[in-house]
Amino acid sequence: MQVNQEKNDSNMLLSPIFWQIAGVMALAIRLVSGWIYWGGASRRLIYDPVKLDPTSHAYLANKLVHAAPGVAFDLTGVMHWLLAHGTLLHTAIIFFTLVELVVGVGLIIGFATRLMSFISIGLACTLMIIFGWMGTTCLDEWTMAALGFATASVTLITGGGKYAVDQLFQKHIENRSWACWLTSGPLPLSIGQLKKFSIVMGSLSILFTVGFYGYNYGAIVTPLGKRIDSAHHTITLFQATLKDSHLDVNTYINTGPDTQGAYITQVNLVQNGTILTSYQATQLKDPNIVTIKNPFAPWSSCKAMAFAVRCQLGSKATWSLALPKGIEVSATQPAYLQFINVEGKVFKTTVQQ
C-alpha cells in the first residue's frame, strides 16, 4: 500500500500555491542575478558609455583582446576574426549589452522569468568559454560564470513566484502549458517529473562547474595548474625577416595577467653567439629607429614608454627595426632575434633571410 501511495504522490501535480511560495523562496537569487546582469549593461549604457566607444581605450573590445589567448576549445582564431571585423564586433558588443539589460531587468521584476533564466544560462556559458580562464589572484571569471549557470537553473525551475510581474498575466496563460515554461506559475509536471527535472538541472550545473574547473585549472585527477598562465607574460615572436636595411618581426602576448603589460626593455640581433646590434629602451621609443603597428589599436597594443615598450595581454604588433649602417649578417649562419623583458627573461626566434 505504501508503494502504491508513493507512486500516486509522484504522479500528482503541485498546487499553484506551491509554485508561488517556491518563487518567493528563490527571490534572493532572482534579484541578485538580475542585478549582476543589470550592472554589467548599465555600466556601459549609462555610467561609463566609453566602454561602447570604438575609439576609446576603455572599449569592451579591449577586454576581448585580453581574453582571446585563452578562449576555450581553441576558439582563439574565431575571436581574432571577430576583432578584425569592426562593424560586426561592435554589433556583437551592443547585442550582448542589450541582452544583459533585458535579462537583468526581467529577472529583477520577474517578467518572463523562466525565459530570462534560460537566456541567463546561455550568457553564463558564453562568459565561461571566453573569460573563464582569466583571473590572476583568484578564479573570479570562472566563479561568476559557474554561479550564473547554477542560479539561473534554480529560477528556471521555480519561476518568479508571487512577487513577480508574471503573476499579472497568470490567469491568461494558466491553460497554456507552453507559456508557463516562459514565465512563472505551475509547470505541467508531476511531482516525480519535477524531481527528475531538478536533478537534471543540478547535474548539469555541477558538470558545468567541475568540468570547466578541470579544463582550465586541473585539480580533478591532476595537480592544480592552469591551462593558460595568467601570472607571467609570454612574448611569442614569429615571421622575423631581414630585408634590405630593416628587420621585421611580429609579436603576440599570449599569456600573463591582463592587469599589467609585458615590458620589453631590449631587443638584440644575435649570430654565432655575438650580438650584432642591440636596441635599448632609448632606441625602442625612437620612431626613426623602431616603428610598431598595432592591428588591435587603440584597444590593446604595444606602446613605447620612457623605459620600455609595454605590450598588453593579447596584443599583436608588427615591429620594424632599422639596422645600423655597417651591420653584416651572414646568410650561411642562423641569426636570432631576442626580446628581453624587464625581468630579464629572453624570448627569441630565428631570423629568415
mmCIF file with all atom_site columns, N, CA and C in Angstrom, residues 138 146 181 259 333 342:
data_model
loop_
_atom_site.group_PDB
_atom_site.id
_atom_site.type_symbol
_atom_site.label_atom_id
_atom_site.label_alt_id
_atom_site.label_comp_id
_atom_site.label_asym_id
_atom_site.label_entity_id
_atom_site.label_seq_id
_atom_site.pdbx_PDB_ins_code
_atom_site.Cartn_x
_atom_site.Cartn_y
_atom_site.Cartn_z
_atom_site.occupancy
_atom_site.B_iso_or_equiv
_atom_site.pdbx_formal_charge
_atom_site.auth_seq_id
_atom_site.auth_comp_id
_atom_site.auth_asym_id
_atom_site.auth_atom_id
_atom_site.pdbx_PDB_model_num
ATOM 1  N N  . CYS A 1 138 ? 42.573 35.119 -8.122  1.00 0.00 ? 138 CYS A N  1
ATOM 2  C CA . CYS A 1 138 ? 41.518 34.173 -7.764  1.00 0.00 ? 138 CYS A CA 1
ATOM 3  C C  . CYS A 1 138 ? 40.772 33.798 -9.041  1.00 0.00 ? 138 CYS A C  1
ATOM 4  N N  . ALA A 1 146 ? 30.175 30.131 -13.308 1.00 0.00 ? 146 ALA A N  1
ATOM 5  C CA . ALA A 1 146 ? 29.652 28.913 -12.676 1.00 0.00 ? 146 ALA A CA 1
ATOM 6  C C  . ALA A 1 146 ? 28.426 29.226 -11.828 1.00 0.00 ? 146 ALA A C  1
ATOM 7  N N  . TRP A 1 181 ? 6.351  27.688 -19.298 1.00 0.00 ? 181 TRP A N  1
ATOM 8  C CA . TRP A 1 181 ? 7.786  27.442 -19.461 1.00 0.00 ? 181 TRP A CA 1
ATOM 9  C C  . TRP A 1 181 ? 8.545  28.726 -19.777 1.00 0.00 ? 181 TRP A C  1
ATOM 10 N N  . THR A 1 259 ? 46.043 42.756 -16.088 1.00 0.00 ? 259 THR A N  1
ATOM 11 C CA . THR A 1 259 ? 46.103 43.977 -15.280 1.00 0.00 ? 259 THR A CA 1
ATOM 12 C C  . THR A 1 259 ? 47.402 44.749 -15.455 1.00 0.00 ? 259 THR A C  1
ATOM 13 N N  . GLN A 1 333 ? 74.901 31.411 -41.837 1.00 0.00 ? 333 GLN A N  1
ATOM 14 C CA . GLN A 1 333 ? 74.759 31.064 -40.427 1.00 0.00 ? 333 GLN A CA 1
ATOM 15 C C  . GLN A 1 333 ? 73.406 31.552 -39.907 1.00 0.00 ? 333 GLN A C  1
ATOM 16 N N  . VAL A 1 342 ? 61.504 43.194 -18.751 1.00 0.00 ? 342 VAL A N  1
ATOM 17 C CA . VAL A 1 342 ? 62.029 43.904 -17.589 1.00 0.00 ? 342 VAL A CA 1
ATOM 18 C C  . VAL A 1 342 ? 62.531 42.948 -16.512 1.00 0.00 ? 342 VAL A C  1
#
